């Protein structure tokens, strides 16, 4: 018996370095034997409460198996799954009840309570039980007591999705963690074991849907050939409560249907979509629906036939009418208008359609009005479409946040948007309340995150990028969770349980987004990154093929000052917001500094609330931003003793790159804006030793073939 | 002690499925305790023979460490590395000697002998010792006796390289195993632990160089920014005896040098390359040299300035003059000439330059005259350039061989070329003897393989693709090894030691390439694959932007027959070969069937040596090819009990895809060629149920965005 224990210990604490593959579901043996024993007393068996339906439910089976594997790892002893439980106590009961105890839950919620000395996980659906099982594991992983446990939780949003911008050829648009997880050439005959681990990770967060292909979609996915492949993925995901969705190429009736139009009002086209949808549901009975990018950035759409977004979306919704599926129609549209303001484009194009969409349509809106910048004010569409369900689209992948080499914990960015007050129905009308349906009574609610996953062994390239996947999932479930609570959970489950280190890493994560803003786009600067690739600085870009792809379009620096005047004296984009919001942001004197240059063209010499001039403040942010990366490096060095060596080295290496590139950003921006401000770098900061031309050469390197 | 053993056994035979990451370097505990003990008696310690230079040599250290790790895994007991060895016996001695015992070795060869009851691994260089160490491990892995061991081996070719067609953005041109192994955005600060395992795998085969970037090259790699990154890779590879090479973009002096020309005769351009080369060697003292694709498929080159391949190559060679580096100049060129024959292009452009290249230049020639087809006659350049060293370029990645879903063991393809007789100096003037320098006395010799590696966990996508990497490496070291011997080694090390299964899998591998030829391009058909992507069939392609990108250009089917007449009545490409070769292939009556349609336009009704008409033979090959894939599936099913379950499922899934697609190829080709032959499918074969249009739709699916 002593020998058996030794074996278990060796297996659990194997000296193999941690490659990050297991994400936050590590299930390593808990170090504290006392705690292990305490947990084990409550986990002597797992039982699915016996009723004919439940015993064959694959999702309930998943819940039991995950609990078994997790507890076995954490507690170091086997936990049997038993079938019947007459008066047996000290175990875990999984049950889908509709009785009094589940009254307070919605369809996917769960309750964990003690009853007759058993831990009982109840859900109205088997998916609820699965989420409860992961919640119970999380309690153990984060060393919470199970004595007197009484957890009740229901998701605030119905559709919690990852959007994968993955192409058929294995590349990922804006992906920085290797190639696509989906191996289209091998499917359906070969099932990569990784698909299951992907589903496990999502289910552990409550993510219940996956759009598997890029919004710049290939019509290939709608061919019989590819639907078989997609169905094979759906079969893997189903026992984890995850449904598959497809991005659709609007002209598919032409490209693969043999029709000569894709006009959404054409009867043949409508019939084609109805038939195609029927074919999809025959292959994938729980298919989730369609995501559409239309008439945006060169993608075709209904406007090509003189029709509207409403015409296009409603046609697809009608094809879905016989089924439990939805249409997610993206509002990310903008036209090349040298006199316009891209900020206003989505609002101007979609607001007039409020109330006209089919009840199966949800309009998917990016969090900000431009495009996933490190900081944006919330999109003015939120609060402006009370009769049209709006979905939130966040970007988890760090397209504008330093790819997989910069550490940016995104929960504060997500939360800043969700907690913004639209004032649509007076004070307290937060974006979150728009999204969760409580403000306008939306019949469908959704939150989507553009995935940061890829084929890299640790899924996200940067190990700390796992926290962004985690945070998105947790917030999609419950947007009231704090950034700090989510970070602490994740660190505990992924990196270390050592309390001082947990606090130190959590603190570093919480500060990281503001640090990134400081050394790249402080005070409301935006869209000045490397052209095309969106990496590194390029504020001087002024020769793009479209005016709104020039970066001078966004910062408008001149000898007087810098910033985009979006007040009434400028583009007046501000007028799209509720009056209270206008009041908050409309006055350059009182506009919060983080949003200042989003709305105002501010003189270089203008004294800010910090006591410094705009120019001095800008420089101060750039310089202290870089110094803060060095601070992050020092913080990370301090946790070395308690973090796995491979993960430690991974993050330390990337932080070193980040510091080098923070300097690159700083030098590029202060030297470039100095050509307008014509003022010295303020003390105590030293002027960069390299020249603007040096930097431009460096930037050019990243843009060569 | 009993307990300790139990632990070891559990760790070694852990129930975790095998994900293929460890390749052929598995080092799992040998099952036969008697054999383990026998080996252990010869491996009681490892010692680097003491001399001041050796003790600090990183390559020798690698050899000792790899031996230690390998033997510890295989034998289940620790093997100490000790520093001095006065009269100690029963161990392994590593020594770089220049004495009598190493007389027969070349610079990288090794000798393994028993001396004074020690196993002594001798090399002239530390790299030789490293290769000897891996050879010794291979002996143990394949259960060969070490009693009376006396192995002597020297590589027959000096430069044994992988060519990676990897781009900066992480994609791989013609890569089917995920994204690039090289993480350029993270380098040099973060070193992926996988780089080291890549180097180990290559060193175990004797591969001593890596061209890290695509031949369609980015000039980025020559910037200071990127040289730092490349140097970081070189630092990882150096202790494994592997040097780094770069593909260069010929106009780099313009794109990153600021010059207004890249004319190779321009003094400024020459100075720029000299300076750049100096900069490279400052960062990477053992840099290997340049690989160049110039004036080929749209890539720029010296002809843009009215200069020649010789001018371009010699300029780079002169820049390398102060250093130990070489220029590999590719002969893969062809022009869009509707009246020409692409078959002749490389020969016509390069043969006139024989003897004019700088002594540091080696011309790198693809094995066949077209482009890595499933079967090609050897390139007529081999044997035709006695005064110009020629390197062999094989393609390991399966661009035209079914990507990572078709099982094609390539050693027979490589060997077929290497063993072809050029008759350049009479009978026996094989391509191998051209390449290894023995025929013409070449001062430099090289063999390059276009890598099939990627970020997929198992490196090559198809597990069986690992065998192609392995076979290339082993043949680059010693082209006299047989395909069967190499397959047996690999199966033993990678899949199973069970003798019946080893034979069965080896047999399946040996037949696999001919089976692939049968269901895709039998009897010498070539270049009729899916346009652009090079996957699946598309013999009907006839509207390409260049005549020589049409597939009708290659098969020339008409109502009379099929095949490309390359005799004197046709393009006369055959005249580029020696008279004996012309005699062999020039007569349609006697030309071996595998090459028939490469050289002859043969009537459908022509009776072949098989007794069948051409049409019947063609159909027979297509149909039996498909049936043979089913045979491979059955063979694989039979080895299930002795192969790891994850690897079993991986291969079984891909074989199922292969069978589906073999049917696709068969149906496409017989239905298409039937439109010319106008003859029925011969009994006992049944006409495909689907139509040619059905197939065309399927092919179209793979070509949509």
mmCIF file with all atom_site columns, N, CA and C in Angstrom, chain B residues 340-345 347-348 369-370 376-382 384 421-423 526 564-592 595-601:
data_model
loop_
_atom_site.group_PDB
_atom_site.id
_atom_site.type_symbol
_atom_site.label_atom_id
_atom_site.label_alt_id
_atom_site.label_comp_id
_atom_site.label_asym_id
_atom_site.label_entity_id
_atom_site.label_seq_id
_atom_site.pdbx_PDB_ins_code
_atom_site.Cartn_x
_atom_site.Cartn_y
_atom_site.Cartn_z
_atom_site.occupancy
_atom_site.B_iso_or_equiv
_atom_site.pdbx_formal_charge
_atom_site.auth_seq_id
_atom_site.auth_comp_id
_atom_site.auth_asym_id
_atom_site.auth_atom_id
_atom_site.pdbx_PDB_model_num
ATOM 1   N N  . UNK B 1 340 ? 7.263  24.609 -76.360 1.00 0.00 ? 340 UNK B N  1
ATOM 2   C CA . UNK B 1 340 ? 8.388  23.935 -75.723 1.00 0.00 ? 340 UNK B CA 1
ATOM 3   C C  . UNK B 1 340 ? 7.953  22.715 -74.948 1.00 0.00 ? 340 UNK B C  1
ATOM 4   N N  . UNK B 1 341 ? 8.882  22.153 -74.243 1.00 0.00 ? 341 UNK B N  1
ATOM 5   C CA . UNK B 1 341 ? 8.606  21.047 -73.335 1.00 0.00 ? 341 UNK B CA 1
ATOM 6   C C  . UNK B 1 341 ? 9.300  21.381 -72.027 1.00 0.00 ? 341 UNK B C  1
ATOM 7   N N  . UNK B 1 342 ? 8.485  21.612 -71.008 1.00 0.00 ? 342 UNK B N  1
ATOM 8   C CA . UNK B 1 342 ? 9.030  21.963 -69.696 1.00 0.00 ? 342 UNK B CA 1
ATOM 9   C C  . UNK B 1 342 ? 10.087 20.957 -69.239 1.00 0.00 ? 342 UNK B C  1
ATOM 10  N N  . UNK B 1 343 ? 9.935  19.744 -69.694 1.00 0.00 ? 343 UNK B N  1
ATOM 11  C CA . UNK B 1 343 ? 10.874 18.659 -69.362 1.00 0.00 ? 343 UNK B CA 1
ATOM 12  C C  . UNK B 1 343 ? 12.316 19.076 -69.630 1.00 0.00 ? 343 UNK B C  1
ATOM 13  N N  . UNK B 1 344 ? 12.494 19.892 -70.678 1.00 0.00 ? 344 UNK B N  1
ATOM 14  C CA . UNK B 1 344 ? 13.856 20.208 -71.132 1.00 0.00 ? 344 UNK B CA 1
ATOM 15  C C  . UNK B 1 344 ? 14.431 21.485 -70.524 1.00 0.00 ? 344 UNK B C  1
ATOM 16  N N  . UNK B 1 345 ? 13.579 22.251 -69.813 1.00 0.00 ? 345 UNK B N  1
ATOM 17  C CA . UNK B 1 345 ? 13.946 23.627 -69.463 1.00 0.00 ? 345 UNK B CA 1
ATOM 18  C C  . UNK B 1 345 ? 15.216 23.718 -68.609 1.00 0.00 ? 345 UNK B C  1
ATOM 19  N N  . UNK B 1 347 ? 17.602 21.633 -68.111 1.00 0.00 ? 347 UNK B N  1
ATOM 20  C CA . UNK B 1 347 ? 18.774 21.158 -68.837 1.00 0.00 ? 347 UNK B CA 1
ATOM 21  C C  . UNK B 1 347 ? 19.275 22.232 -69.801 1.00 0.00 ? 347 UNK B C  1
ATOM 22  N N  . UNK B 1 348 ? 18.338 22.766 -70.578 1.00 0.00 ? 348 UNK B N  1
ATOM 23  C CA . UNK B 1 348 ? 18.754 23.733 -71.607 1.00 0.00 ? 348 UNK B CA 1
ATOM 24  C C  . UNK B 1 348 ? 19.340 25.000 -70.986 1.00 0.00 ? 348 UNK B C  1
ATOM 25  N N  . UNK B 1 369 ? 12.520 15.796 -63.987 1.00 0.00 ? 369 UNK B N  1
ATOM 26  C CA . UNK B 1 369 ? 12.560 16.989 -64.836 1.00 0.00 ? 369 UNK B CA 1
ATOM 27  C C  . UNK B 1 369 ? 11.364 17.916 -64.660 1.00 0.00 ? 369 UNK B C  1
ATOM 28  N N  . UNK B 1 370 ? 10.264 17.444 -64.088 1.00 0.00 ? 370 UNK B N  1
ATOM 29  C CA . UNK B 1 370 ? 9.083  18.300 -63.961 1.00 0.00 ? 370 UNK B CA 1
ATOM 30  C C  . UNK B 1 370 ? 8.976  18.834 -62.531 1.00 0.00 ? 370 UNK B C  1
ATOM 31  N N  . UNK B 1 376 ? 8.839  10.041 -61.702 1.00 0.00 ? 376 UNK B N  1
ATOM 32  C CA . UNK B 1 376 ? 9.464  10.761 -62.811 1.00 0.00 ? 376 UNK B CA 1
ATOM 33  C C  . UNK B 1 376 ? 10.730 10.014 -63.206 1.00 0.00 ? 376 UNK B C  1
ATOM 34  N N  . UNK B 1 377 ? 11.087 10.058 -64.491 1.00 0.00 ? 377 UNK B N  1
ATOM 35  C CA . UNK B 1 377 ? 12.437 9.640  -64.849 1.00 0.00 ? 377 UNK B CA 1
ATOM 36  C C  . UNK B 1 377 ? 13.421 10.612 -64.189 1.00 0.00 ? 377 UNK B C  1
ATOM 37  N N  . UNK B 1 378 ? 14.644 10.183 -63.983 1.00 0.00 ? 378 UNK B N  1
ATOM 38  C CA . UNK B 1 378 ? 15.625 11.079 -63.348 1.00 0.00 ? 378 UNK B CA 1
ATOM 39  C C  . UNK B 1 378 ? 15.872 12.305 -64.229 1.00 0.00 ? 378 UNK B C  1
ATOM 40  N N  . UNK B 1 379 ? 16.214 13.413 -63.594 1.00 0.00 ? 379 UNK B N  1
ATOM 41  C CA . UNK B 1 379 ? 16.489 14.638 -64.355 1.00 0.00 ? 379 UNK B CA 1
ATOM 42  C C  . UNK B 1 379 ? 17.673 14.410 -65.294 1.00 0.00 ? 379 UNK B C  1
ATOM 43  N N  . UNK B 1 380 ? 17.540 14.831 -66.557 1.00 0.00 ? 380 UNK B N  1
ATOM 44  C CA . UNK B 1 380 ? 18.659 14.622 -67.488 1.00 0.00 ? 380 UNK B CA 1
ATOM 45  C C  . UNK B 1 380 ? 19.904 15.435 -67.143 1.00 0.00 ? 380 UNK B C  1
ATOM 46  N N  . UNK B 1 381 ? 19.795 16.336 -66.161 1.00 0.00 ? 381 UNK B N  1
ATOM 47  C CA . UNK B 1 381 ? 21.008 17.062 -65.755 1.00 0.00 ? 381 UNK B CA 1
ATOM 48  C C  . UNK B 1 381 ? 22.006 16.139 -65.059 1.00 0.00 ? 381 UNK B C  1
ATOM 49  N N  . UNK B 1 382 ? 21.477 15.125 -64.352 1.00 0.00 ? 382 UNK B N  1
ATOM 50  C CA . UNK B 1 382 ? 22.399 14.208 -63.660 1.00 0.00 ? 382 UNK B CA 1
ATOM 51  C C  . UNK B 1 382 ? 23.234 13.461 -64.694 1.00 0.00 ? 382 UNK B C  1
ATOM 52  N N  . UNK B 1 384 ? 25.094 15.036 -66.751 1.00 0.00 ? 384 UNK B N  1
ATOM 53  C CA . UNK B 1 384 ? 25.371 15.944 -67.866 1.00 0.00 ? 384 UNK B CA 1
ATOM 54  C C  . UNK B 1 384 ? 26.232 17.143 -67.461 1.00 0.00 ? 384 UNK B C  1
ATOM 55  N N  . UNK B 1 421 ? 20.450 4.621  -63.910 1.00 0.00 ? 421 UNK B N  1
ATOM 56  C CA . UNK B 1 421 ? 21.776 4.676  -64.538 1.00 0.00 ? 421 UNK B CA 1
ATOM 57  C C  . UNK B 1 421 ? 21.790 5.781  -65.585 1.00 0.00 ? 421 UNK B C  1
ATOM 58  N N  . UNK B 1 422 ? 22.665 6.773  -65.380 1.00 0.00 ? 422 UNK B N  1
ATOM 59  C CA . UNK B 1 422 ? 22.767 7.866  -66.355 1.00 0.00 ? 422 UNK B CA 1
ATOM 60  C C  . UNK B 1 422 ? 23.620 7.451  -67.560 1.00 0.00 ? 422 UNK B C  1
ATOM 61  N N  . UNK B 1 423 ? 24.425 6.405  -67.415 1.00 0.00 ? 423 UNK B N  1
ATOM 62  C CA . UNK B 1 423 ? 25.376 5.967  -68.455 1.00 0.00 ? 423 UNK B CA 1
ATOM 63  C C  . UNK B 1 423 ? 26.353 7.079  -68.834 1.00 0.00 ? 423 UNK B C  1
ATOM 64  N N  . UNK B 1 526 ? 1.324  11.983 -65.676 1.00 0.00 ? 526 UNK B N  1
ATOM 65  C CA . UNK B 1 526 ? 1.899  12.892 -64.694 1.00 0.00 ? 526 UNK B CA 1
ATOM 66  C C  . UNK B 1 526 ? 1.228  14.260 -64.781 1.00 0.00 ? 526 UNK B C  1
ATOM 67  N N  . UNK B 1 564 ? 2.791  11.788 -73.700 1.00 0.00 ? 564 UNK B N  1
ATOM 68  C CA . UNK B 1 564 ? 3.571  12.900 -74.245 1.00 0.00 ? 564 UNK B CA 1
ATOM 69  C C  . UNK B 1 564 ? 4.710  12.296 -75.081 1.00 0.00 ? 564 UNK B C  1
ATOM 70  N N  . UNK B 1 565 ? 4.653  12.519 -76.373 1.00 0.00 ? 565 UNK B N  1
ATOM 71  C CA . UNK B 1 565 ? 5.726  12.004 -77.242 1.00 0.00 ? 565 UNK B CA 1
ATOM 72  C C  . UNK B 1 565 ? 6.976  12.845 -77.034 1.00 0.00 ? 565 UNK B C  1
ATOM 73  N N  . UNK B 1 566 ? 7.928  12.298 -76.345 1.00 0.00 ? 566 UNK B N  1
ATOM 74  C CA . UNK B 1 566 ? 9.189  13.013 -76.119 1.00 0.00 ? 566 UNK B CA 1
ATOM 75  C C  . UNK B 1 566 ? 10.333 12.356 -76.898 1.00 0.00 ? 566 UNK B C  1
ATOM 76  N N  . UNK B 1 567 ? 9.973  11.563 -77.917 1.00 0.00 ? 567 UNK B N  1
ATOM 77  C CA . UNK B 1 567 ? 10.990 11.009 -78.820 1.00 0.00 ? 567 UNK B CA 1
ATOM 78  C C  . UNK B 1 567 ? 11.258 12.032 -79.926 1.00 0.00 ? 567 UNK B C  1
ATOM 79  N N  . UNK B 1 568 ? 12.037 11.625 -80.885 1.00 0.00 ? 568 UNK B N  1
ATOM 80  C CA . UNK B 1 568 ? 12.412 12.529 -81.981 1.00 0.00 ? 568 UNK B CA 1
ATOM 81  C C  . UNK B 1 568 ? 11.195 12.998 -82.778 1.00 0.00 ? 568 UNK B C  1
ATOM 82  N N  . UNK B 1 569 ? 10.127 12.185 -82.791 1.00 0.00 ? 569 UNK B N  1
ATOM 83  C CA . UNK B 1 569 ? 8.918  12.621 -83.494 1.00 0.00 ? 569 UNK B CA 1
ATOM 84  C C  . UNK B 1 569 ? 8.120  13.623 -82.673 1.00 0.00 ? 569 UNK B C  1
ATOM 85  N N  . UNK B 1 570 ? 8.520  13.813 -81.416 1.00 0.00 ? 570 UNK B N  1
ATOM 86  C CA . UNK B 1 570 ? 7.828  14.768 -80.553 1.00 0.00 ? 570 UNK B CA 1
ATOM 87  C C  . UNK B 1 570 ? 8.780  15.848 -80.065 1.00 0.00 ? 570 UNK B C  1
ATOM 88  N N  . UNK B 1 571 ? 8.787  16.091 -78.742 1.00 0.00 ? 571 UNK B N  1
ATOM 89  C CA . UNK B 1 571 ? 9.633  17.184 -78.215 1.00 0.00 ? 571 UNK B CA 1
ATOM 90  C C  . UNK B 1 571 ? 11.114 16.815 -78.232 1.00 0.00 ? 571 UNK B C  1
ATOM 91  N N  . UNK B 1 572 ? 11.373 15.525 -78.361 1.00 0.00 ? 572 UNK B N  1
ATOM 92  C CA . UNK B 1 572 ? 12.751 15.019 -78.364 1.00 0.00 ? 572 UNK B CA 1
ATOM 93  C C  . UNK B 1 572 ? 13.499 15.307 -77.064 1.00 0.00 ? 572 UNK B C  1
ATOM 94  N N  . UNK B 1 573 ? 12.781 15.457 -75.968 1.00 0.00 ? 573 UNK B N  1
ATOM 95  C CA . UNK B 1 573 ? 13.444 15.595 -74.662 1.00 0.00 ? 573 UNK B CA 1
ATOM 96  C C  . UNK B 1 573 ? 14.330 14.389 -74.380 1.00 0.00 ? 573 UNK B C  1
ATOM 97  N N  . UNK B 1 574 ? 13.960 13.269 -74.927 1.00 0.00 ? 574 UNK B N  1
ATOM 98  C CA . UNK B 1 574 ? 14.724 12.047 -74.713 1.00 0.00 ? 574 UNK B CA 1
ATOM 99  C C  . UNK B 1 574 ? 16.181 12.203 -75.147 1.00 0.00 ? 574 UNK B C  1
ATOM 100 N N  . UNK B 1 575 ? 16.396 13.097 -76.111 1.00 0.00 ? 575 UNK B N  1
ATOM 101 C CA . UNK B 1 575 ? 17.759 13.277 -76.628 1.00 0.00 ? 575 UNK B CA 1
ATOM 102 C C  . UNK B 1 575 ? 18.696 13.900 -75.597 1.00 0.00 ? 575 UNK B C  1
ATOM 103 N N  . UNK B 1 576 ? 18.131 14.400 -74.494 1.00 0.00 ? 576 UNK B N  1
ATOM 104 C CA . UNK B 1 576 ? 18.994 14.987 -73.463 1.00 0.00 ? 576 UNK B CA 1
ATOM 105 C C  . UNK B 1 576 ? 19.723 13.900 -72.666 1.00 0.00 ? 576 UNK B C  1
ATOM 106 N N  . UNK B 1 577 ? 19.251 12.665 -72.777 1.00 0.00 ? 577 UNK B N  1
ATOM 107 C CA . UNK B 1 577 ? 19.872 11.566 -72.026 1.00 0.00 ? 577 UNK B CA 1
ATOM 108 C C  . UNK B 1 577 ? 20.982 10.905 -72.846 1.00 0.00 ? 577 UNK B C  1
ATOM 109 N N  . UNK B 1 578 ? 21.783 10.129 -72.163 1.00 0.00 ? 578 UNK B N  1
ATOM 110 C CA . UNK B 1 578 ? 22.841 9.355  -72.822 1.00 0.00 ? 578 UNK B CA 1
ATOM 111 C C  . UNK B 1 578 ? 22.203 8.353  -73.793 1.00 0.00 ? 578 UNK B C  1
ATOM 112 N N  . UNK B 1 579 ? 22.924 7.987  -74.850 1.00 0.00 ? 579 UNK B N  1
ATOM 113 C CA . UNK B 1 579 ? 22.370 7.082  -75.870 1.00 0.00 ? 579 UNK B CA 1
ATOM 114 C C  . UNK B 1 579 ? 21.812 5.769  -75.292 1.00 0.00 ? 579 UNK B C  1
ATOM 115 N N  . UNK B 1 580 ? 22.468 5.234  -74.265 1.00 0.00 ? 580 UNK B N  1
ATOM 116 C CA . UNK B 1 580 ? 21.966 3.989  -73.683 1.00 0.00 ? 580 UNK B CA 1
ATOM 117 C C  . UNK B 1 580 ? 20.599 4.198  -73.041 1.00 0.00 ? 580 UNK B C  1
ATOM 118 N N  . UNK B 1 581 ? 20.417 5.355  -72.441 1.00 0.00 ? 581 UNK B N  1
ATOM 119 C CA . UNK B 1 581 ? 19.125 5.653  -71.823 1.00 0.00 ? 581 UNK B CA 1
ATOM 120 C C  . UNK B 1 581 ? 18.079 5.840  -72.909 1.00 0.00 ? 581 UNK B C  1
ATOM 121 N N  . UNK B 1 582 ? 18.466 6.530  -73.960 1.00 0.00 ? 582 UNK B N  1
ATOM 122 C CA . UNK B 1 582 ? 17.539 6.723  -75.073 1.00 0.00 ? 582 UNK B CA 1
ATOM 123 C C  . UNK B 1 582 ? 17.069 5.390  -75.627 1.00 0.00 ? 582 UNK B C  1
ATOM 124 N N  . UNK B 1 583 ? 18.008 4.460  -75.689 1.00 0.00 ? 583 UNK B N  1
ATOM 125 C CA . UNK B 1 583 ? 17.670 3.150  -76.216 1.00 0.00 ? 583 UNK B CA 1
ATOM 126 C C  . UNK B 1 583 ? 16.660 2.449  -75.316 1.00 0.00 ? 583 UNK B C  1
ATOM 127 N N  . UNK B 1 584 ? 16.886 2.634  -73.992 1.00 0.00 ? 584 UNK B N  1
ATOM 128 C CA . UNK B 1 584 ? 16.031 1.996  -72.997 1.00 0.00 ? 584 UNK B CA 1
ATOM 129 C C  . UNK B 1 584 ? 14.594 2.507  -73.067 1.00 0.00 ? 584 UNK B C  1
ATOM 130 N N  . UNK B 1 585 ? 14.462 3.801  -73.233 1.00 0.00 ? 585 UNK B N  1
ATOM 131 C CA . UNK B 1 585 ? 13.143 4.417  -73.109 1.00 0.00 ? 585 UNK B CA 1
ATOM 132 C C  . UNK B 1 585 ? 12.548 4.852  -74.451 1.00 0.00 ? 585 UNK B C  1
ATOM 133 N N  . UNK B 1 586 ? 13.367 4.836  -75.503 1.00 0.00 ? 586 UNK B N  1
ATOM 134 C CA . UNK B 1 586 ? 12.943 5.483  -76.739 1.00 0.00 ? 586 UNK B CA 1
ATOM 135 C C  . UNK B 1 586 ? 11.968 4.684  -77.599 1.00 0.00 ? 586 UNK B C  1
ATOM 136 N N  . UNK B 1 587 ? 11.858 3.390  -77.313 1.00 0.00 ? 587 UNK B N  1
ATOM 137 C CA . UNK B 1 587 ? 11.002 2.548  -78.128 1.00 0.00 ? 587 UNK B CA 1
ATOM 138 C C  . UNK B 1 587 ? 9.762  2.171  -77.326 1.00 0.00 ? 587 UNK B C  1
ATOM 139 N N  . UNK B 1 588 ? 8.591  2.573  -77.843 1.00 0.00 ? 588 UNK B N  1
ATOM 140 C CA . UNK B 1 588 ? 7.352  2.319  -77.116 1.00 0.00 ? 588 UNK B CA 1
ATOM 141 C C  . UNK B 1 588 ? 7.125  0.828  -76.882 1.00 0.00 ? 588 UNK B C  1
ATOM 142 N N  . UNK B 1 589 ? 7.725  -0.004 -77.710 1.00 0.00 ? 589 UNK B N  1
ATOM 143 C CA . UNK B 1 589 ? 7.554  -1.451 -77.552 1.00 0.00 ? 589 UNK B CA 1
ATOM 144 C C  . UNK B 1 589 ? 8.293  -1.965 -76.328 1.00 0.00 ? 589 UNK B C  1
ATOM 145 N N  . UNK B 1 590 ? 9.434  -1.359 -76.049 1.00 0.00 ? 590 UNK B N  1
ATOM 146 C CA . UNK B 1 590 ? 10.292 -1.898 -74.992 1.00 0.00 ? 590 UNK B CA 1
ATOM 147 C C  . UNK B 1 590 ? 10.416 -0.972 -73.786 1.00 0.00 ? 590 UNK B C  1
ATOM 148 N N  . UNK B 1 591 ? 9.927  0.235  -73.904 1.00 0.00 ? 591 UNK B N  1
ATOM 149 C CA . UNK B 1 591 ? 10.013 1.184  -72.781 1.00 0.00 ? 591 UNK B CA 1
ATOM 150 C C  . UNK B 1 591 ? 9.288  0.579  -71.569 1.00 0.00 ? 591 UNK B C  1
ATOM 151 N N  . UNK B 1 592 ? 9.945  0.562  -70.404 1.00 0.00 ? 592 UNK B N  1
ATOM 152 C CA . UNK B 1 592 ? 9.286  0.003  -69.217 1.00 0.00 ? 592 UNK B CA 1
ATOM 153 C C  . UNK B 1 592 ? 7.943  0.712  -68.978 1.00 0.00 ? 592 UNK B C  1
ATOM 154 N N  . UNK B 1 595 ? 7.322  4.134  -67.220 1.00 0.00 ? 595 UNK B N  1
ATOM 155 C CA . UNK B 1 595 ? 7.717  5.392  -67.863 1.00 0.00 ? 595 UNK B CA 1
ATOM 156 C C  . UNK B 1 595 ? 7.027  5.600  -69.206 1.00 0.00 ? 595 UNK B C  1
ATOM 157 N N  . UNK B 1 596 ? 6.152  4.676  -69.578 1.00 0.00 ? 596 UNK B N  1
ATOM 158 C CA . UNK B 1 596 ? 5.648  4.650  -70.953 1.00 0.00 ? 596 UNK B CA 1
ATOM 159 C C  . UNK B 1 596 ? 5.081  5.999  -71.408 1.00 0.00 ? 596 UNK B C  1
ATOM 160 N N  . UNK B 1 597 ? 4.110  6.528  -70.666 1.00 0.00 ? 597 UNK B N  1
ATOM 161 C CA . UNK B 1 597 ? 3.430  7.747  -71.135 1.00 0.00 ? 597 UNK B CA 1
ATOM 162 C C  . UNK B 1 597 ? 4.232  9.016  -70.859 1.00 0.00 ? 597 UNK B C  1
ATOM 163 N N  . UNK B 1 598 ? 5.347  8.887  -70.162 1.00 0.00 ? 598 UNK B N  1
ATOM 164 C CA . UNK B 1 598 ? 6.299  9.996  -70.038 1.00 0.00 ? 598 UNK B CA 1
ATOM 165 C C  . UNK B 1 598 ? 6.952  10.301 -71.397 1.00 0.00 ? 598 UNK B C  1
ATOM 166 N N  . UNK B 1 599 ? 7.060  9.256  -72.225 1.00 0.00 ? 599 UNK B N  1
ATOM 167 C CA . UNK B 1 599 ? 7.852  9.431  -73.440 1.00 0.00 ? 599 UNK B CA 1
ATOM 168 C C  . UNK B 1 599 ? 7.094  9.129  -74.731 1.00 0.00 ? 599 UNK B C  1
ATOM 169 N N  . UNK B 1 600 ? 5.927  8.517  -74.599 1.00 0.00 ? 600 UNK B N  1
ATOM 170 C CA . UNK B 1 600 ? 5.254  8.081  -75.818 1.00 0.00 ? 600 UNK B CA 1
ATOM 171 C C  . UNK B 1 600 ? 3.775  8.420  -75.812 1.00 0.00 ? 600 UNK B C  1
ATOM 172 N N  . UNK B 1 601 ? 3.278  8.795  -76.949 1.00 0.00 ? 601 UNK B N  1
ATOM 173 C CA . UNK B 1 601 ? 1.837  8.921  -77.167 1.00 0.00 ? 601 UNK B CA 1
ATOM 174 C C  . UNK B 1 601 ? 1.377  7.574  -77.697 1.00 0.00 ? 601 UNK B C  1
#
